[in-house]
PDB file of C-alpha atoms in Angstrom:
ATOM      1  CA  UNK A  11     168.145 156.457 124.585  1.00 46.00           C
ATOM      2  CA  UNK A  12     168.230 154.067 121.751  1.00 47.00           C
ATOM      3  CA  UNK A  13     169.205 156.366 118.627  1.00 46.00           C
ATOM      4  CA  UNK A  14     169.727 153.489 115.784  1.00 49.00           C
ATOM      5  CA  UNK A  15     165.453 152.582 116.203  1.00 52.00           C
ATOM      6  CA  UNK A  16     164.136 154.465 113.613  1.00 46.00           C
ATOM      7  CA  UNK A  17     160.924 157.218 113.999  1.00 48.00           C
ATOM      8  CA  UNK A  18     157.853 155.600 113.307  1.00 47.00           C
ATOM      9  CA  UNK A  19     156.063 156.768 110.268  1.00 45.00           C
ATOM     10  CA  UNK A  20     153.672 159.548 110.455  1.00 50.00           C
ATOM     11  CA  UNK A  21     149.846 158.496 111.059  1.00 60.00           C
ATOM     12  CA  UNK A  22     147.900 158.224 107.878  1.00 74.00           C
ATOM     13  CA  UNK A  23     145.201 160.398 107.496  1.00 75.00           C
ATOM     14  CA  UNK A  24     143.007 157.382 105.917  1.00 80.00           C
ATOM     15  CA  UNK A  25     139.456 157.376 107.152  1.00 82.00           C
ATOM     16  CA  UNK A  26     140.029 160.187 109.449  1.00 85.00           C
ATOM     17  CA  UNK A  27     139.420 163.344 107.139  1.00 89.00           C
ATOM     18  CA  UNK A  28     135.607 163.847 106.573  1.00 91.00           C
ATOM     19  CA  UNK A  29     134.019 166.259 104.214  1.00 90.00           C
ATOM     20  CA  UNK A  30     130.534 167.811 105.840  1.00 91.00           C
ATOM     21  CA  UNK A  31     127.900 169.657 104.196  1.00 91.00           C
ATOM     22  CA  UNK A  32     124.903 171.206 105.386  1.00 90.00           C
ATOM     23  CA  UNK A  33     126.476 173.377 108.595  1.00 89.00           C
ATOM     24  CA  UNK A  34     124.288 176.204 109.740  1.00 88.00           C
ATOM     25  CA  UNK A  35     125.517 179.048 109.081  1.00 87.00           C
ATOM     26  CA  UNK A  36     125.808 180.213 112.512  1.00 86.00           C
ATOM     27  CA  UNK A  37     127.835 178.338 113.996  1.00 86.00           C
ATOM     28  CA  UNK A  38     132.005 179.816 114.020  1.00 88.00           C
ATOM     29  CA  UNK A  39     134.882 177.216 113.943  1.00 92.00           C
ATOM     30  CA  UNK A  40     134.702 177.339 118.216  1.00 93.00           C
ATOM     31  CA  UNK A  41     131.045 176.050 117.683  1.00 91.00           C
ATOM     32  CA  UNK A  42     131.421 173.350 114.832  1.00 91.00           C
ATOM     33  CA  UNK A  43     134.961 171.988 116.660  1.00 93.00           C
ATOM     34  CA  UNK A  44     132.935 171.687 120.017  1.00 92.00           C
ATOM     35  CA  UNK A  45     129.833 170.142 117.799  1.00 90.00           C
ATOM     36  CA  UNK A  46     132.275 167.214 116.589  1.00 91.00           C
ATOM     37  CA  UNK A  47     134.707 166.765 119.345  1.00 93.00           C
ATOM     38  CA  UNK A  48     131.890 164.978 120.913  1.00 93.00           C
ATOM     39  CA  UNK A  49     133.013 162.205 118.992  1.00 93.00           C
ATOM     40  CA  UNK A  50     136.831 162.405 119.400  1.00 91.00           C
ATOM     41  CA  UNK A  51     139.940 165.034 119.173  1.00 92.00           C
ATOM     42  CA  UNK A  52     140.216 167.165 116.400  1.00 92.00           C
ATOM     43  CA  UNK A  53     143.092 167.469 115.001  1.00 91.00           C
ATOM     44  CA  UNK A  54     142.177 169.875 112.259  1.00 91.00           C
ATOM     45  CA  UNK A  55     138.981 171.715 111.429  1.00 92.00           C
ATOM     46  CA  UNK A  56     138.949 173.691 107.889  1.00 91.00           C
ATOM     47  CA  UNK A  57     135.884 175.709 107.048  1.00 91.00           C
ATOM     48  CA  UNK A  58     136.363 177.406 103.731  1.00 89.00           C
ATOM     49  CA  UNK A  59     135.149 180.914 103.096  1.00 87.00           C
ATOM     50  CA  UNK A  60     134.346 180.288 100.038  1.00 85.00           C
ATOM     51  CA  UNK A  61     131.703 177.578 100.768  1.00 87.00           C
ATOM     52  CA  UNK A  62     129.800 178.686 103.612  1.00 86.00           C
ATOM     53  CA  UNK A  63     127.907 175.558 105.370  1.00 87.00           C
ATOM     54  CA  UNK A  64     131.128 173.076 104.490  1.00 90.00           C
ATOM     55  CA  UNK A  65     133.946 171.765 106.389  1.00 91.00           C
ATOM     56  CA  UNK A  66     137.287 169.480 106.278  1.00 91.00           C
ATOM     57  CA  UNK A  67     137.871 167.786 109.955  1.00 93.00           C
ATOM     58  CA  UNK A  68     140.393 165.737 110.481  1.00 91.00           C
ATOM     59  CA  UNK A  69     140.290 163.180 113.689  1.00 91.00           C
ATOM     60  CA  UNK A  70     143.117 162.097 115.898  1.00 90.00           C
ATOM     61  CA  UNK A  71     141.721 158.750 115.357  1.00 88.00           C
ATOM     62  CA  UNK A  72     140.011 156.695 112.350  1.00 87.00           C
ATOM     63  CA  UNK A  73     137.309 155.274 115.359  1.00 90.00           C
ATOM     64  CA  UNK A  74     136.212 158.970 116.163  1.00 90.00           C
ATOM     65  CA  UNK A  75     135.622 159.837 112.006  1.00 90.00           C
ATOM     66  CA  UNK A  76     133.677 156.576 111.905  1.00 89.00           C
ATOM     67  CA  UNK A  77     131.513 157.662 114.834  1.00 91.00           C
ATOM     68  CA  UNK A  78     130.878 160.952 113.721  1.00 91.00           C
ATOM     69  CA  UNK A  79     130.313 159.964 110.046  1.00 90.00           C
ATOM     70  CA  UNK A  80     127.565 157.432 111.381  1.00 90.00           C
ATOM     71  CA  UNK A  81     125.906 159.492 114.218  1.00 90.00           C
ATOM     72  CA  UNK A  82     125.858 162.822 111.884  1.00 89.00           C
ATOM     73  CA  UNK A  83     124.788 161.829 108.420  1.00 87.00           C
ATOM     74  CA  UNK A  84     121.434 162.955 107.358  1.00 87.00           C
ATOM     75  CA  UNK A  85     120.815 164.756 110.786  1.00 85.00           C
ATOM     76  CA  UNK A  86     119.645 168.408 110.902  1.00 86.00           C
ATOM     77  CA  UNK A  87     121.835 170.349 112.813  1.00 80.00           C
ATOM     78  CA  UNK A  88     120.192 171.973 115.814  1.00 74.00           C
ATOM     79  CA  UNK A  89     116.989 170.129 114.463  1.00 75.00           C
ATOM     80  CA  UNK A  90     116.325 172.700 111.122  1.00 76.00           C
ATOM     81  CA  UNK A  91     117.897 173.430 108.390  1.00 76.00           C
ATOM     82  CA  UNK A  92     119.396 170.890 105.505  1.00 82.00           C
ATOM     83  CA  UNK A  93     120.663 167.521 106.717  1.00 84.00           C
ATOM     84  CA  UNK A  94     124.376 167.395 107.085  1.00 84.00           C
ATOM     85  CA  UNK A  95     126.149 165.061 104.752  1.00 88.00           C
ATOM     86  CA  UNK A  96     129.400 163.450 106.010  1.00 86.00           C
ATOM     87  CA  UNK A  97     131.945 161.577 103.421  1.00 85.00           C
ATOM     88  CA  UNK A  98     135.399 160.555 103.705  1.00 85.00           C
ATOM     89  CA  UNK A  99     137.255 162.613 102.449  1.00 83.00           C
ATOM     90  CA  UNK A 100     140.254 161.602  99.387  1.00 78.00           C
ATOM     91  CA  UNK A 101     143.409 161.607 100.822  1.00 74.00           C
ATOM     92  CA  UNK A 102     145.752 159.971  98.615  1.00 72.00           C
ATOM     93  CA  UNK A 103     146.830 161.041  95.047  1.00 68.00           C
ATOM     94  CA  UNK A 104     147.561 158.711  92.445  1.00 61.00           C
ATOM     95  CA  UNK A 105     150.956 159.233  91.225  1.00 58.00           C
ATOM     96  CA  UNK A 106     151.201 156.331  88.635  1.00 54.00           C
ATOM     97  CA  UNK A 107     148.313 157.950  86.516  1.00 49.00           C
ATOM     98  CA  UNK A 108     150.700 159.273  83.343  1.00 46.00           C
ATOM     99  CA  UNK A 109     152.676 155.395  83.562  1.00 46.00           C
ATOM    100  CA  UNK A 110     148.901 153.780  82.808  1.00 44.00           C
ATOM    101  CA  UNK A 111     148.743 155.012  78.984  1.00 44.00           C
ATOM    102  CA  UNK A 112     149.469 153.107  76.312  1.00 43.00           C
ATOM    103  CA  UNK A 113     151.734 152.674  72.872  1.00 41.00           C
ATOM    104  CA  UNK A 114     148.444 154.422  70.645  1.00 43.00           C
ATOM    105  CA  UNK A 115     147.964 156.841  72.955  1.00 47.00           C
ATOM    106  CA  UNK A 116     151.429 158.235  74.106  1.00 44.00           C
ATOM    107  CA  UNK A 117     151.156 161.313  73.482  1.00 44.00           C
ATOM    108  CA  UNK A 118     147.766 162.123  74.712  1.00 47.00           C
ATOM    109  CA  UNK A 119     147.107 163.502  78.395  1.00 49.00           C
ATOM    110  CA  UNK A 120     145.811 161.544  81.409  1.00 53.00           C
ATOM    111  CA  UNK A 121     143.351 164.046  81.746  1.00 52.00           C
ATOM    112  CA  UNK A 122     139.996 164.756  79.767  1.00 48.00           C
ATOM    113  CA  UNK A 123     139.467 167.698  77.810  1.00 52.00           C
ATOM    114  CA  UNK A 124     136.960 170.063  79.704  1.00 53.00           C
ATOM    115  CA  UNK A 125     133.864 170.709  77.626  1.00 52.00           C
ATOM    116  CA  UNK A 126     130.283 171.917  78.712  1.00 56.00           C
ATOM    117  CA  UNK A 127     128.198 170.875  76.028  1.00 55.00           C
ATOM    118  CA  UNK A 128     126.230 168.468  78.333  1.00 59.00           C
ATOM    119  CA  UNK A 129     125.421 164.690  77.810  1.00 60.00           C
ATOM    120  CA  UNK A 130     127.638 162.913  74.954  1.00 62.00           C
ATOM    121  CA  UNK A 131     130.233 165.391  75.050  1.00 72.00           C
ATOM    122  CA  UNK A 132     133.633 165.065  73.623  1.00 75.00           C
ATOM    123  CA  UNK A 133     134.718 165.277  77.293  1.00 75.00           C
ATOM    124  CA  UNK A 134     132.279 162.415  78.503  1.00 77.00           C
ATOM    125  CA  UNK A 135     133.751 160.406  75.537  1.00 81.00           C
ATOM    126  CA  UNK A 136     137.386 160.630  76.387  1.00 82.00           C
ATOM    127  CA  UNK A 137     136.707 160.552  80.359  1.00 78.00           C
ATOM    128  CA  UNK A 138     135.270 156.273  79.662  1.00 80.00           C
ATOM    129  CA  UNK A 139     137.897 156.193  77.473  1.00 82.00           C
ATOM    130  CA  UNK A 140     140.429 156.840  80.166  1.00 78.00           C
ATOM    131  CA  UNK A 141     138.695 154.934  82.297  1.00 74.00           C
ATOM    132  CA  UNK A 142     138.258 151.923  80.135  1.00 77.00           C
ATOM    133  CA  UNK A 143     142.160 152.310  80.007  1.00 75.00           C
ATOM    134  CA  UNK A 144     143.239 151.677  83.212  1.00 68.00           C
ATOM    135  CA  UNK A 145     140.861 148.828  83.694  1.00 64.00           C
ATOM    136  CA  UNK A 146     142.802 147.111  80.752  1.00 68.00           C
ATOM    137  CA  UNK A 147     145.863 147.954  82.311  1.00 67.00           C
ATOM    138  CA  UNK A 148     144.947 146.844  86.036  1.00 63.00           C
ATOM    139  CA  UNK A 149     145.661 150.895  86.849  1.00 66.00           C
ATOM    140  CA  UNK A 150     142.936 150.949  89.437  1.00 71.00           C
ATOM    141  CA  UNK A 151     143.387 153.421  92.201  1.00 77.00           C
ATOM    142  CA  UNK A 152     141.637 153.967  95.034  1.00 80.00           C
ATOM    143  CA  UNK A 153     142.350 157.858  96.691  1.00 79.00           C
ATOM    144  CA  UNK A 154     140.492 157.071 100.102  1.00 80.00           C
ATOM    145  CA  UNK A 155     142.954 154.761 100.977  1.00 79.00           C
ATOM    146  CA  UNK A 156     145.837 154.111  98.611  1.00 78.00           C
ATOM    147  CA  UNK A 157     144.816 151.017  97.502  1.00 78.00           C
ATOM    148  CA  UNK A 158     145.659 149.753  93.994  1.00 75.00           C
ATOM    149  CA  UNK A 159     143.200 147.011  93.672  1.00 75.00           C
ATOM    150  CA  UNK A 160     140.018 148.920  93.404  1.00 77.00           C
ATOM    151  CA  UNK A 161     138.156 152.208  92.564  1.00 75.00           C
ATOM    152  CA  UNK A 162     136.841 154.810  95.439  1.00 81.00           C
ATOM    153  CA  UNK A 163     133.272 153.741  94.343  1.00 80.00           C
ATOM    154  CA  UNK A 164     134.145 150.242  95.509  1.00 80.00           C
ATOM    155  CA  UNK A 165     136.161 151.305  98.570  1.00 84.00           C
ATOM    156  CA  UNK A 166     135.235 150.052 102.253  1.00 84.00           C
ATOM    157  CA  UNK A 167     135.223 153.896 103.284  1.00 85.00           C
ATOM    158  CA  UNK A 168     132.503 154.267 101.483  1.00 85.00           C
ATOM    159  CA  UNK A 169     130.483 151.612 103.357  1.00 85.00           C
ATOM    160  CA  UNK A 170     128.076 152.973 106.042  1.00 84.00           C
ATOM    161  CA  UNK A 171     128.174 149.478 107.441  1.00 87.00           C
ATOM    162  CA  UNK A 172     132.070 149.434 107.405  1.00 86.00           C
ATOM    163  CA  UNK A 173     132.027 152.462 109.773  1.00 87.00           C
ATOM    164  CA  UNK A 174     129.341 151.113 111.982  1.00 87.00           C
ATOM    165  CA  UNK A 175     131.034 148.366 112.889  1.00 87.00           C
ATOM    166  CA  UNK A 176     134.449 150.541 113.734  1.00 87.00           C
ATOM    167  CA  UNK A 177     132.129 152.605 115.393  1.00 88.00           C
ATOM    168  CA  UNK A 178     131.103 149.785 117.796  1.00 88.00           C
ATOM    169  CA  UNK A 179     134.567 148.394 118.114  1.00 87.00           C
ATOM    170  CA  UNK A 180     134.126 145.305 115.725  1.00 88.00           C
ATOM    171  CA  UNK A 181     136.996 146.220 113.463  1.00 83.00           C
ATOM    172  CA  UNK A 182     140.349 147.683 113.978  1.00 85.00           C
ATOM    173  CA  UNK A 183     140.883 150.155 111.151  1.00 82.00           C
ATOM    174  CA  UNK A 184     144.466 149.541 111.185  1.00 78.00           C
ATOM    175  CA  UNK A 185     144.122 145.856 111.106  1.00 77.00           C
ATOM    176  CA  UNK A 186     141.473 146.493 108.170  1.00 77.00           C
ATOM    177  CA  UNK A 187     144.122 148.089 105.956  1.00 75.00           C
ATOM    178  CA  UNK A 188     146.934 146.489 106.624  1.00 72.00           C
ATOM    179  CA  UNK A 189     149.359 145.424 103.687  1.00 69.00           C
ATOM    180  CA  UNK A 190     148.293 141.413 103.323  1.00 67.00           C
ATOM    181  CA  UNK A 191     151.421 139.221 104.254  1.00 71.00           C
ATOM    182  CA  UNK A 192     153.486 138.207 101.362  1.00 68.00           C
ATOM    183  CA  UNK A 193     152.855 134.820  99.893  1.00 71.00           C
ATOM    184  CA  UNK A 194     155.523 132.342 101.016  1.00 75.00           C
ATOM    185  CA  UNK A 195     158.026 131.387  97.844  1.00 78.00           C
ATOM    186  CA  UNK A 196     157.029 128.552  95.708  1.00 76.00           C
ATOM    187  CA  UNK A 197     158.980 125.359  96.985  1.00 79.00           C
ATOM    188  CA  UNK A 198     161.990 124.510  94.173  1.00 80.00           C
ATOM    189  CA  UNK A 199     161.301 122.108  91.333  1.00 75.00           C
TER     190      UNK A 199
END
């Protein structure tokens, strides 16, 4: 047994956690896990208390979440009831957020003051603000997969098309997101 090879790194849970809405009400965590492993293993399967008719399932592979995502999205469950709604779910956290401010505004949080005055608010203000920010910084982060070129409202994930096609087999998910090569160095003067 080889000991010096290293472990390999833990699978990333990008494009594998969905988010569903719209679950009857009826159906227990045996019934829901049996309802989705139809379209892979599960490794996880979260529904909240709290928020009846919801759930957090994580697949063992991105190719099952795709299928699911695509085969359960505005269906009714058992044919009645609301249409489920399936969404990737944000896995990542962006831990650069604080570095993105600049010399005017050092001393002022990341985060927007909560206010619930409606349209125009203070809140509203400060959110673009924010916003407008990291755009003039090039701080954009994307927490469905880790990427720091674009927003989550740009993101592949978000694509129906993008998980129709790793659905069918078209694209390999971990070819999709994999690091681009590094540019070969510039030849010497």
């Amino acid at each position: 047994r080889d000991r010096s090879a290293s472990p390999p790194p833990p699978p990333t849970l990008r494009g594998r956690r969905l988010f569903v809405r719209g679950l009857p009400y009826a159906w227990d965590r045996a019934r829901t896990r049996r309802e989705l492993e139809v379209y892979g293993a599960v490794e996880r399967l979260e529904l909240p208390k709290a928020r009846p008719g919801t759930g957090l399932v994580d697949f063992a592979a991105a190719k099952s979440a795709s299928a699911a995502l695509v085969a359960l999205d505005g269906v009714r469950a058992g044919g009645k009831g609301p249409a489920l709604r399936v969404n990737v779910e944000e896995v990542f956290a962006d831990d650069t957020a604080a570095a993105a401010s600049d010399e005017s505004d050092a001393g002022d949080a990341e985060l927007p003051p909560m206010e619930f005055s409606g349209r125009g608010s203070r809140a509203e203000r400060e959110k673009e603000r924010i916003t407008e920010r990291r755009w003039k910084n090039r701080v954009a982060f994307c927490g469905l997969c880790g990427a720091r070129d674009h927003y989550p409202q740009g993101c592949r994930l978000r694509d129906r098309g993008y998980h129709e096609q790793v659905a069918s087999g078209a694209i390999d998910p971990d070819v999709a997101f994999a690091p681009a090569p590094a540019p070969p160095p510039a030849p010497p003067p």
